XYZ file of C-alpha atoms in Angstrom:
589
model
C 17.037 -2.723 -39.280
C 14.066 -2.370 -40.660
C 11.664 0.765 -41.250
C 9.625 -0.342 -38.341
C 12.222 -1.105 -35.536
C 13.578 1.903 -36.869
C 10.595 3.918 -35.300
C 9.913 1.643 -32.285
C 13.253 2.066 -30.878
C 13.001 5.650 -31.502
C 9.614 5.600 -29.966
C 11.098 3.436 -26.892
C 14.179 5.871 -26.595
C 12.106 8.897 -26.332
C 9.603 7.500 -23.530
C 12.469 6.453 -21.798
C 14.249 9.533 -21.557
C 11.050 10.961 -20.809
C 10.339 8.548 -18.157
C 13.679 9.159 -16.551
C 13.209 12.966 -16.801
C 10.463 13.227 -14.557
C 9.236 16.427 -16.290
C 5.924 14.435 -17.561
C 3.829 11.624 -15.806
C 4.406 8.501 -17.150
C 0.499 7.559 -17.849
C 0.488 10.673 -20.300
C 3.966 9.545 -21.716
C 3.545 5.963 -22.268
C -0.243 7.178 -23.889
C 1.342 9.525 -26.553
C 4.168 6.995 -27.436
C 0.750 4.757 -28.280
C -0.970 7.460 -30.271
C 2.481 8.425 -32.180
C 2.878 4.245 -32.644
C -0.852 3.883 -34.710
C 0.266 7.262 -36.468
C 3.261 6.282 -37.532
C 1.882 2.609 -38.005
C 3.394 0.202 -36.516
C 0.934 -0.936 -34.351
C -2.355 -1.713 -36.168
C -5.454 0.680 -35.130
C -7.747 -2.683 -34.204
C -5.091 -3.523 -31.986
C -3.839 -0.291 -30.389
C -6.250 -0.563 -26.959
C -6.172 -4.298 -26.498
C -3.687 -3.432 -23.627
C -6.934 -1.962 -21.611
C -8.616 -5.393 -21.839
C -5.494 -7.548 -21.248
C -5.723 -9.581 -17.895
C -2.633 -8.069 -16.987
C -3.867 -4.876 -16.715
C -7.278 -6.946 -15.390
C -5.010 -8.142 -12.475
C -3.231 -5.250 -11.222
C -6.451 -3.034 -11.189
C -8.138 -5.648 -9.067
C -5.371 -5.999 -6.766
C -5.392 -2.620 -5.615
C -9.050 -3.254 -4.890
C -8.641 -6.549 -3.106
C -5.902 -4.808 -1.202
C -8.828 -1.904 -0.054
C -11.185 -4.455 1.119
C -8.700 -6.552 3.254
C -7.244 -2.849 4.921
C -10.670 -2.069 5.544
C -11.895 -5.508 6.868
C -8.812 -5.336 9.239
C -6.641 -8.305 8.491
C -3.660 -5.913 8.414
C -4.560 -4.051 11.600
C -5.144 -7.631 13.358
C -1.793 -8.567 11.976
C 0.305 -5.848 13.204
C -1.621 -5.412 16.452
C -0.831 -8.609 17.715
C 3.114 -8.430 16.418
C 4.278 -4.970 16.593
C 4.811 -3.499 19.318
C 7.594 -0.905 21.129
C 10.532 -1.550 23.115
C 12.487 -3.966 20.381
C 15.724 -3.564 19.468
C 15.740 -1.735 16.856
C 16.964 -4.158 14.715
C 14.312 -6.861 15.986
C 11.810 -4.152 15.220
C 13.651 -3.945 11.455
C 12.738 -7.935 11.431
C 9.045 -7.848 12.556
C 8.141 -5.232 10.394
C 9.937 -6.507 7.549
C 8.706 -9.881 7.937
C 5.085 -8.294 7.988
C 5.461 -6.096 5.401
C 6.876 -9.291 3.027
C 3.989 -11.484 3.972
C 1.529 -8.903 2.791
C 3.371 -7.986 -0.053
C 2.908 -11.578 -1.466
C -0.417 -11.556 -1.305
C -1.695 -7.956 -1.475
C -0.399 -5.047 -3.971
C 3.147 -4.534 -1.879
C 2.602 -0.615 -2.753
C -0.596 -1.008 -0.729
C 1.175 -2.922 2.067
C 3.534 -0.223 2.213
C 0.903 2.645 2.443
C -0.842 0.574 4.986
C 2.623 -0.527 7.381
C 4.364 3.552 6.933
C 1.921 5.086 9.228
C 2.314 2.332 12.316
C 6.358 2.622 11.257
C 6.082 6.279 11.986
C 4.012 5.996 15.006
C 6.464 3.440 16.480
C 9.178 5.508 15.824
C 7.585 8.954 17.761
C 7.272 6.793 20.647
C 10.315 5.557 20.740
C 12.147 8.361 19.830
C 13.862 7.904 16.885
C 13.692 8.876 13.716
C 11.819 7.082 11.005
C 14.519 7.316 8.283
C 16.157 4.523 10.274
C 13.676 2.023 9.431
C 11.490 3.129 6.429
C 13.884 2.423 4.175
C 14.048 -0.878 5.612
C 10.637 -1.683 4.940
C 10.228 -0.249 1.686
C 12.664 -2.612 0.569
C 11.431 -5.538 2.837
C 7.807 -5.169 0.719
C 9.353 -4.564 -2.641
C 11.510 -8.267 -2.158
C 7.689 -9.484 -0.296
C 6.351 -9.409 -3.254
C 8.573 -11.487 -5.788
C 7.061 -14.540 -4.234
C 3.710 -14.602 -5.490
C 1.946 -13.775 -9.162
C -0.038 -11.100 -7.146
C 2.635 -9.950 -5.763
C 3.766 -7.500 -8.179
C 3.156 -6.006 -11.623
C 6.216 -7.447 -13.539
C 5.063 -10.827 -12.111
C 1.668 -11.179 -13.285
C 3.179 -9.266 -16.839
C 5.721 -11.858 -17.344
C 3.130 -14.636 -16.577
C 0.784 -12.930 -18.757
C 3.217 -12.331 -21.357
C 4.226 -16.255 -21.664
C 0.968 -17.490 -21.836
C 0.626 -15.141 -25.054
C 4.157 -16.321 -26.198
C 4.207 -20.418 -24.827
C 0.765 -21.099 -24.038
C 0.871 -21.222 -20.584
C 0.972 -18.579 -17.819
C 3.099 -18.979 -14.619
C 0.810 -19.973 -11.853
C 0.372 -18.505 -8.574
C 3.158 -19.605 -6.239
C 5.294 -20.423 -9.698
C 7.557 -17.713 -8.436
C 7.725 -18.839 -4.952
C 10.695 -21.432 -5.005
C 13.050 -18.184 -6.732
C 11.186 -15.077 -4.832
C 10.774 -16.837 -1.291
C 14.903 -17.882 -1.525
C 15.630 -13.878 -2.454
C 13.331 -12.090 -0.281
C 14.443 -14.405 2.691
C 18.168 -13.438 1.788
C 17.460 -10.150 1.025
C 14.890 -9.727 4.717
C 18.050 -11.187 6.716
C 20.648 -8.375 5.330
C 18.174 -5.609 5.762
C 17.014 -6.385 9.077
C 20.779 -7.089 10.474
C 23.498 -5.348 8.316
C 21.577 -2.764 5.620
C 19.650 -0.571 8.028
C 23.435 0.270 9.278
C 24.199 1.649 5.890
C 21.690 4.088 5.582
C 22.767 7.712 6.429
C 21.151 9.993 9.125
C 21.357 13.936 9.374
C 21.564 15.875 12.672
C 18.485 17.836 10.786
C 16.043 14.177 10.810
C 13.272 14.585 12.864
C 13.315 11.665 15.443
C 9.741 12.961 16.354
C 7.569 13.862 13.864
C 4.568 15.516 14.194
C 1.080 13.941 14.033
C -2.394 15.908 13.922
C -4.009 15.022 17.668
C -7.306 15.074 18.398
C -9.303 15.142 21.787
C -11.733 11.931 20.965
C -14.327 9.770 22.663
C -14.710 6.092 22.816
C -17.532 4.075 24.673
C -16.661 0.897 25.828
C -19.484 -1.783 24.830
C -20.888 -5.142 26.246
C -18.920 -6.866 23.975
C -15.756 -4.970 24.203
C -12.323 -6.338 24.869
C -11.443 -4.077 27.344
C -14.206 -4.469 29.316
C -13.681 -5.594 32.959
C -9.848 -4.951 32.573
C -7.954 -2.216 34.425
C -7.163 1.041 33.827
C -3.209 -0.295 33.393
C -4.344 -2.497 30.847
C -5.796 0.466 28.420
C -3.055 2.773 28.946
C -0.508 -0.298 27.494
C -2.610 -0.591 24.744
C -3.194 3.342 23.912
C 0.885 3.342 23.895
C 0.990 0.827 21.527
C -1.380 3.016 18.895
C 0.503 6.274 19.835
C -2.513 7.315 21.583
C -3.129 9.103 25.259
C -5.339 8.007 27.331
C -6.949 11.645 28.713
C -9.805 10.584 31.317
C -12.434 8.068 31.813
C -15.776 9.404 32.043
C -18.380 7.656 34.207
C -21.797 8.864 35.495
C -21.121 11.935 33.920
C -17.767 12.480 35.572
C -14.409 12.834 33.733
C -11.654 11.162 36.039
C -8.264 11.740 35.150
C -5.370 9.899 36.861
C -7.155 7.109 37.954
C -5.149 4.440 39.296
C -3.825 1.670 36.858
C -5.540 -1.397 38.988
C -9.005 0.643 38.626
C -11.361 -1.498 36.444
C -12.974 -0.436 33.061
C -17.014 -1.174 32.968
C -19.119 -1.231 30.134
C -20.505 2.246 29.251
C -17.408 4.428 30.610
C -16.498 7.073 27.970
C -12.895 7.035 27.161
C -11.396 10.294 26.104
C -8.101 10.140 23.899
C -5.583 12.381 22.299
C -4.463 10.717 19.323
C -4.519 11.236 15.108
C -7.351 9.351 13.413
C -5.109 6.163 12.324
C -4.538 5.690 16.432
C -8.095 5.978 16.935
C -8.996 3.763 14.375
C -6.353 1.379 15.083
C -7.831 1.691 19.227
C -11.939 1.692 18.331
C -11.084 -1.788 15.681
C -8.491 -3.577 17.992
C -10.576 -3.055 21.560
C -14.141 -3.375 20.352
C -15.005 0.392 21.452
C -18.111 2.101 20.023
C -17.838 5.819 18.006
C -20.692 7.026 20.349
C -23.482 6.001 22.553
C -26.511 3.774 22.079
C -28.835 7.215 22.117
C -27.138 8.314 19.076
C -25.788 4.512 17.413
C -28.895 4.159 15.298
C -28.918 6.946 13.066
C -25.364 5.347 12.362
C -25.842 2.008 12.113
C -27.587 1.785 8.490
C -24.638 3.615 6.769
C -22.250 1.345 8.703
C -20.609 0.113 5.564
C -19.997 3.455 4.032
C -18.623 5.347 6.439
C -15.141 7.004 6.594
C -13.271 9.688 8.675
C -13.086 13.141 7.535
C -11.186 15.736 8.821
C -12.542 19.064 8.838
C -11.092 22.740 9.691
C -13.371 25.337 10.826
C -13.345 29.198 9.831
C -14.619 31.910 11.238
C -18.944 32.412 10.153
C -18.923 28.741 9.987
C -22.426 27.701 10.927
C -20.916 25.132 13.722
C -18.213 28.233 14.996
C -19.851 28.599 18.164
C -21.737 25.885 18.567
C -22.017 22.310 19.659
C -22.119 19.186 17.496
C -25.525 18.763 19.585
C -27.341 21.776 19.523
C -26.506 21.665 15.139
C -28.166 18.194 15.695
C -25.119 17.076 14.019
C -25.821 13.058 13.756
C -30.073 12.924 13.553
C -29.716 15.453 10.615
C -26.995 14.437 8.651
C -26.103 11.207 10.073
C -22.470 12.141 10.763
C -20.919 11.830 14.324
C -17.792 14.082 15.798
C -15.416 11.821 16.265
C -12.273 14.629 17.774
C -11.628 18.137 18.014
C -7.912 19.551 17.468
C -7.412 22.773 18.938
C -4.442 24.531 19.315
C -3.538 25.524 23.005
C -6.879 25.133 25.114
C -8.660 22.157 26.516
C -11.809 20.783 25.980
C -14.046 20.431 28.991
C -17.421 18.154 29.144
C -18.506 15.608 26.702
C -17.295 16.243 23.116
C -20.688 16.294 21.514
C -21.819 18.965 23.847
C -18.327 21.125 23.497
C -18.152 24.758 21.615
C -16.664 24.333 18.351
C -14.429 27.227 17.750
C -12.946 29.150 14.693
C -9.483 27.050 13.988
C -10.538 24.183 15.419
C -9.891 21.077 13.245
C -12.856 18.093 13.477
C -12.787 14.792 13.059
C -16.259 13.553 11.512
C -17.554 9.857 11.385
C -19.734 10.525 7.850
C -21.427 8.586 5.005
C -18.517 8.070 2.452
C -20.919 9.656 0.162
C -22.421 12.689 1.700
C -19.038 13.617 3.777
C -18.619 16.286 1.344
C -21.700 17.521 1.387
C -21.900 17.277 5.213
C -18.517 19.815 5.569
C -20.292 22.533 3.297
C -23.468 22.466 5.556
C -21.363 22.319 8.432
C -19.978 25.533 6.791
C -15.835 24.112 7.421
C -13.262 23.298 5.071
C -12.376 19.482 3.903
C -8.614 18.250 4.423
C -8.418 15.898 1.579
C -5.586 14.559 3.095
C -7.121 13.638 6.395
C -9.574 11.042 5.017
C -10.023 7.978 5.717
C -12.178 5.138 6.062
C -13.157 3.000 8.673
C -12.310 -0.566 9.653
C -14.526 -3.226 10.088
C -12.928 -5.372 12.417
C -15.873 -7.594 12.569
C -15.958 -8.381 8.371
C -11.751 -9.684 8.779
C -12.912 -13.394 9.153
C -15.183 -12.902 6.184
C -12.540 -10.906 3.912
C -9.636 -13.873 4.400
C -11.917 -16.586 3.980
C -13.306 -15.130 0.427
C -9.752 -13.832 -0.929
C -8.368 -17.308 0.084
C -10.845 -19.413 -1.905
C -9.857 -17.539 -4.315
C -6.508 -17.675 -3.658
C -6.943 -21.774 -3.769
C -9.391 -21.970 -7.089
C -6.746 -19.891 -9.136
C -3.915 -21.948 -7.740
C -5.307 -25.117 -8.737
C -6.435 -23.677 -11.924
C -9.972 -24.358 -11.629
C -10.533 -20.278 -12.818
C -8.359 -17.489 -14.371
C -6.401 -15.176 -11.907
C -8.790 -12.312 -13.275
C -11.806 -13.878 -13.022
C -11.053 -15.369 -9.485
C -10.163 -11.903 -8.022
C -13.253 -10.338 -9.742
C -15.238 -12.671 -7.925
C -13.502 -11.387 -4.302
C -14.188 -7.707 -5.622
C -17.646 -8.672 -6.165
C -18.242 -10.435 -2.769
C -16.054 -7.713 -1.154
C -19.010 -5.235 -2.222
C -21.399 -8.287 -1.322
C -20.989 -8.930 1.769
C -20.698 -4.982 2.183
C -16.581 -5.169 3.682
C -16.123 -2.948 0.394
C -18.976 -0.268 -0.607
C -19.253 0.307 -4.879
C -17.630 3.503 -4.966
C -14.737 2.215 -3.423
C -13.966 -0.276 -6.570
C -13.380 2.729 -8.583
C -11.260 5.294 -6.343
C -8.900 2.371 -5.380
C -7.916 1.729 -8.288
C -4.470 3.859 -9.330
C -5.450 4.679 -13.245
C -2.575 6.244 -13.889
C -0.827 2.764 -13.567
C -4.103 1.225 -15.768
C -2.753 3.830 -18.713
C 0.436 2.984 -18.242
C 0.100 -0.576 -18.562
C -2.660 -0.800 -21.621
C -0.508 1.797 -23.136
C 2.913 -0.200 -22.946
C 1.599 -3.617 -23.876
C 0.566 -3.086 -27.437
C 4.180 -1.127 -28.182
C 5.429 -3.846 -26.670
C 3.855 -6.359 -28.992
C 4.965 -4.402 -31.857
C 8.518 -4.306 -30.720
C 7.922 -8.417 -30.904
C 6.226 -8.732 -33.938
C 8.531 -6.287 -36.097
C 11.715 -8.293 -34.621
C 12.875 -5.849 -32.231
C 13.283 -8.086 -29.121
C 15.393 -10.425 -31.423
C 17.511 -7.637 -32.438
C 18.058 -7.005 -28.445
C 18.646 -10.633 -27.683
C 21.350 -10.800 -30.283
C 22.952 -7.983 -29.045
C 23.419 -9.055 -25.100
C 24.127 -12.812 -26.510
C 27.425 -11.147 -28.254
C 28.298 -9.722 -25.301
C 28.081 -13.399 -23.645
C 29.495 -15.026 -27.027
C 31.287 -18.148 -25.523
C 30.168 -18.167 -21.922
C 28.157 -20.980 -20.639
C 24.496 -19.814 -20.902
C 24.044 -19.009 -17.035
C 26.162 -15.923 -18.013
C 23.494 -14.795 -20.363
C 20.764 -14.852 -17.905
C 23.053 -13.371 -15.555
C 23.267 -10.749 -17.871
C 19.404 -10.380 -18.617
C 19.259 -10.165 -14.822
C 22.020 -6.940 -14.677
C 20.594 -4.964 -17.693
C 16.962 -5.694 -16.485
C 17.535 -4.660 -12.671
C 19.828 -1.406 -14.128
C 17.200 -0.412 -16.527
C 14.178 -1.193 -13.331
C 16.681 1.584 -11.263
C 15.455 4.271 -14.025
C 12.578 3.313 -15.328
C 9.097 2.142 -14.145
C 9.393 -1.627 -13.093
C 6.532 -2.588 -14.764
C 7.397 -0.538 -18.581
C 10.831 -2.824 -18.215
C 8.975 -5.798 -17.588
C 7.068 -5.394 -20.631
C 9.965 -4.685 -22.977
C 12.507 -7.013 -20.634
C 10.329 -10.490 -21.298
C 10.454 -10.935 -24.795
C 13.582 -10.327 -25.023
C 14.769 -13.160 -22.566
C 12.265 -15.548 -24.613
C 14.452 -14.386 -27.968
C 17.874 -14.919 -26.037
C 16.280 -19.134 -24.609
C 15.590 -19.116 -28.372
C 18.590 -18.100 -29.974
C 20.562 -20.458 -27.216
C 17.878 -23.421 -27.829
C 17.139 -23.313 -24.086
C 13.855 -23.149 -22.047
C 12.448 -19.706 -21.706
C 11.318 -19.926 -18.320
C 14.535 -19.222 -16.299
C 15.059 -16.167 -18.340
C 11.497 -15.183 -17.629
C 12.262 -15.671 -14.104
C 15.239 -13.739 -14.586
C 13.383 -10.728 -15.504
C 10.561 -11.049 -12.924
C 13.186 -11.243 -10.495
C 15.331 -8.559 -11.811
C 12.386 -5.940 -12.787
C 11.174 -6.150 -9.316
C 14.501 -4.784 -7.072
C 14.753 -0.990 -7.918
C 16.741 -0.307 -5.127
C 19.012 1.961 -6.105
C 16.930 5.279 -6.469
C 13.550 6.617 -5.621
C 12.556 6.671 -8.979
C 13.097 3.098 -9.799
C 9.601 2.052 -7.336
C 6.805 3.836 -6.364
C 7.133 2.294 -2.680
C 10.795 4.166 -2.347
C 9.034 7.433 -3.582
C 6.538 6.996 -1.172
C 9.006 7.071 1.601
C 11.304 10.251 0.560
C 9.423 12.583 1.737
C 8.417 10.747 5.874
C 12.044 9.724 6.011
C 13.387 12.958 4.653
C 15.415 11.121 2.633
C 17.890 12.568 -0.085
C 18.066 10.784 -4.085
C 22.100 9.477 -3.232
C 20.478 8.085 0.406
C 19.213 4.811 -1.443
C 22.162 3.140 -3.392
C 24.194 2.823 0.358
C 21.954 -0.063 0.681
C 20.001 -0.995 -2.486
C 23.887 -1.737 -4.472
C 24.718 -4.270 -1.765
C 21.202 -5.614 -1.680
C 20.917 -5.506 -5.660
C 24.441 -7.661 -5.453
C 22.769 -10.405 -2.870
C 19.863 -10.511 -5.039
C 22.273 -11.690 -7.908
C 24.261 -13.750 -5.817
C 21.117 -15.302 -4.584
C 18.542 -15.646 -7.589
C 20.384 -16.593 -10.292
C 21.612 -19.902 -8.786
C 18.201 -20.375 -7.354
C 16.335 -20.031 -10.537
C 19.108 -22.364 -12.539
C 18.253 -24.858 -9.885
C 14.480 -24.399 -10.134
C 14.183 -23.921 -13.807
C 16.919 -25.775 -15.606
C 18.165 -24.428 -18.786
């Protein structure tokens, strides 16, 4: 070996060891490997932060905002609205969700469609009872195979794409992976939804109803509504559906509680929920119900775009403690409207603007995304960070799909470049106002952006110094006299083991040239190793460190680090058993 592979594959060993340590984040690691890398030099200082400007990192930063402004236009709520729903089996309810989940992983960030699905999982799984570790895993998994069949699907897709257009020429397009990924994630959907769920072990100590912050909360039914001139019946089915309560119905001043279900809903009654702020959300954007009346809509209506949900907790000598949102003038001097008071143990009586606030109490606050900080210090509370979020505009979804799927179709067809073709839905997101300017820069996770810009010149300099053809050498001995399907077999095992450990997208970037050495070496094509590795790098089922969307589900399904390998090993198999044949059919050697 030479001086330089020398001190890449030290360089390599000692991020990965960090990586699998935990003890550091992996944006600082991957960072300092870079630094150490110019140092040391072997990796030129002109060409150490090309990574920043490469359009893979391009792509993956605007996915995550893409993702934002279809959540917030409400394709996803109008999606699972009209398709999930309780009483399924819970198996069927394993399919629906899993279907969902994979359909929005393919053409949305899947670690967003995860975020966005976890919270109705949850919900459906207080109401019926049961607790969420029996499906969560599921769809974790269901979004992770989801989005294998797209280039936008997932990071190590658009790398490896990116990556052979450096290397061949050519990128893979968009729906390149979809022959391969749709075969898998099919396969790999059916075994979740009726055998792997099984597999997956539950503790007498799960809690099969967890806890979600409720508020007391008033809609108005408008004009326009969709539950206007429908009965009483009708509401209640849909409040179940969003894990909400229907409390009363307030008319002519009047809060009526138990009304019969066949009494009808008019235009103008004031609803009154208990439910958490995704419920309410999920109710005011699915049924057309206004966040207050039309004496108070105006002062809201200019900072439409921009506003988000806040929650707020209230201590004692806070200037609202006391008080009424009213009498503070709340909403015609900061523009902000109470959306829902939490309180512990007593009711709420009369409308909720005119109710006394008291010390404890938690609020839920319809603000201007960018005063709803200031707005809790002159309210004299405390901001829950956690609590935040922002409002969906229902009425923008129609708007949102058609501008992402021109895009979609002018990419495909290669009339622009993936980057420049989802920078041009970013910029009509904030256009057309579905996404306002600040949120093009908070959506986007940076820590993966450092990673990635970090990890792509190293990479080069693994390629350049003859590092991946040292690699490919080595797994082709191990295959010495097999047919060549064996050695992409084997790209596919070493790739998916090292995925388990690792961050997918770091084992993408090291994984990819080192399939194009192996076609190389074997004078075959490239591509069905490359598929090989987009395939493989993508299924990190076997431990929550492996994806971020199986992290992101420890903690709601109070899941254990030994939980995930009772189903990921058998799914990992399938996805073998599957994808290999599929991708020597597809892409011959």
């Amino acid at each position: 070996m030479t001086q330089d592979q020398i001190v890449l594959f030290a360089l390599f060993a000692m991020v990965f060891a960090a990586l699998v340590s935990g003890r550091w984040r992996y944006d600082a690691v991957a960072f300092t490997a870079l630094l150490a890398a110019v140092l040391l030099g072997v990796v030129p200082p002109a060409s150490a932060f090309e990574g920043f400007g490469h359009p893979a990192t391009l792509v993956v930063a605007l996915v995550l905002v893409v993702s934002a402004g279809l959540t917030r236009a409400g394709v996803v709520l109008a999606i699972t609205r009209r398709f999930v729903r309780p009483g399924r089996s819970l198996g069927g309810h394993i399919a629906m969700m899993g279907a969902i989940g994979g359909l929005l992983s393919a053409f949305m960030n899947n670690v967003a469609a995860l975020a966005i699905l976890m919270p109705v999982d949850v919900s459906t799984a207080r109401q019926e009872g049961r607790s969420p570790a029996r499906t969560l895993m599921p769809l974790s998994f269901a979004t992770i195979l989801g989005g294998m069949v797209t280039l936008i699907g997932t990071p190590p897709n658009i790398i490896v794409a990116t990556i052979r257009q450096d290397t061949l020429g050519a990128p893979f397009a968009m729906f390149d992976y979809a022959p391969v990924g749709g075969i898998v994630a099919l396969a790999g959907l059916v075994f979740v939804a009726l055998a792997g769920w099984r597999l997956i072990p539950l503790r007498e100590d799960a809690d099969a109803r967890p806890e979600l912050a409720a508020f007391v909360a008033e809609l108005v039914i408008s004009e326009d509504s969709a539950i206007a001139g429908k009965t009483v019946g009708t509401l209640q089915d849909e409040a179940d559906r969003a894990g909400a309560t229907l409390v009363a119905v307030i008319r002519d001043g009047r809060a009526r509680s138990g009304l019969p279900p066949e009494t009808e809903l008019c235009a103008g009654d004031v609803l009154r929920f208990e439910a958490g702020s995704e419920a309410l959300d999920a109710l005011r954007a699915g049924l057309g119900l206004d966040f207050a009346d039309q004496r108070r809509k105006h002062y809201l209506e200019a900072e439409r775009a921009g506003l988000v949900m806040v929650q707020a907790a209230v201590p004692a000598g806070a200037r609202i403690a006391g008080k009424s949102a009213e009498s503070v003038g709340l909403i015609w001097r900061q523009g902000t409207a109470l959306m829902g008071i939490s309180r512990q143990g007593r009711g709420i009586r009369g409308p909720l603007r005119k109710a006394t606030v008291r010390a404890g109490d938690v609020l839920l606050l319809l603000a201007p995304q960018e005063d709803a900080a200031r707005v809790i210090d002159w309210l004299g509370c405390l901001p829950m960070a956690a609590g935040n979020r922002a409002l969906t505009r229902p009425d923008q979804t129609a708007a949102a799909v058609a501008i992402f799927a021109f895009a979609v179709f002018a990419a495909s067809f290669g009339l622009v470049d993936l980057p420049v073709a989802l920078g041009c839905v970013v910029a009509g997101y904030v256009g057309y106002r579905i996404l306002p300017l600040a949120d093009v820069y908070t959506q986007i996770e940076w820590p993966v952006i450092v990673l990635l810009g970090s990890m792509i010149p190293l990479g080069a300099a693994l390629e350049t110094s003859g590092g991946t053809e040292l690699i490919a050498s080595g797994l082709l001995r191990l295959s010495a006299g097999a047919p060549a399907w064996v050695a992409v077999g084997l790209l596919m095992i070493v790739t998916m083991t090292l995925s388990d450990v690792l961050n997918n997208t770091a084992t993408a970037i090291v994984a990819a040239p080192v399939g194009i050495a192996m076609a190389r070496a074997l004078g075959a094509s490239p591509d069905p190793f490359l598929m090989a590795v987009a395939v493989a790098a993508s299924c990190a089922f076997l431990t929550p460190i492996g994806h971020k969307n199986n992290m992101l589900i420890l903690g709601p399904g109070q899941y254990r680090f030994g939980d995930y390998w009772r189903m990921g090993l058998p799914l990992e198999v399938l996805v073998i058993a599957t994808g290999l044949p599929a991708i020597l059919f597809f892409w011959p050697l």
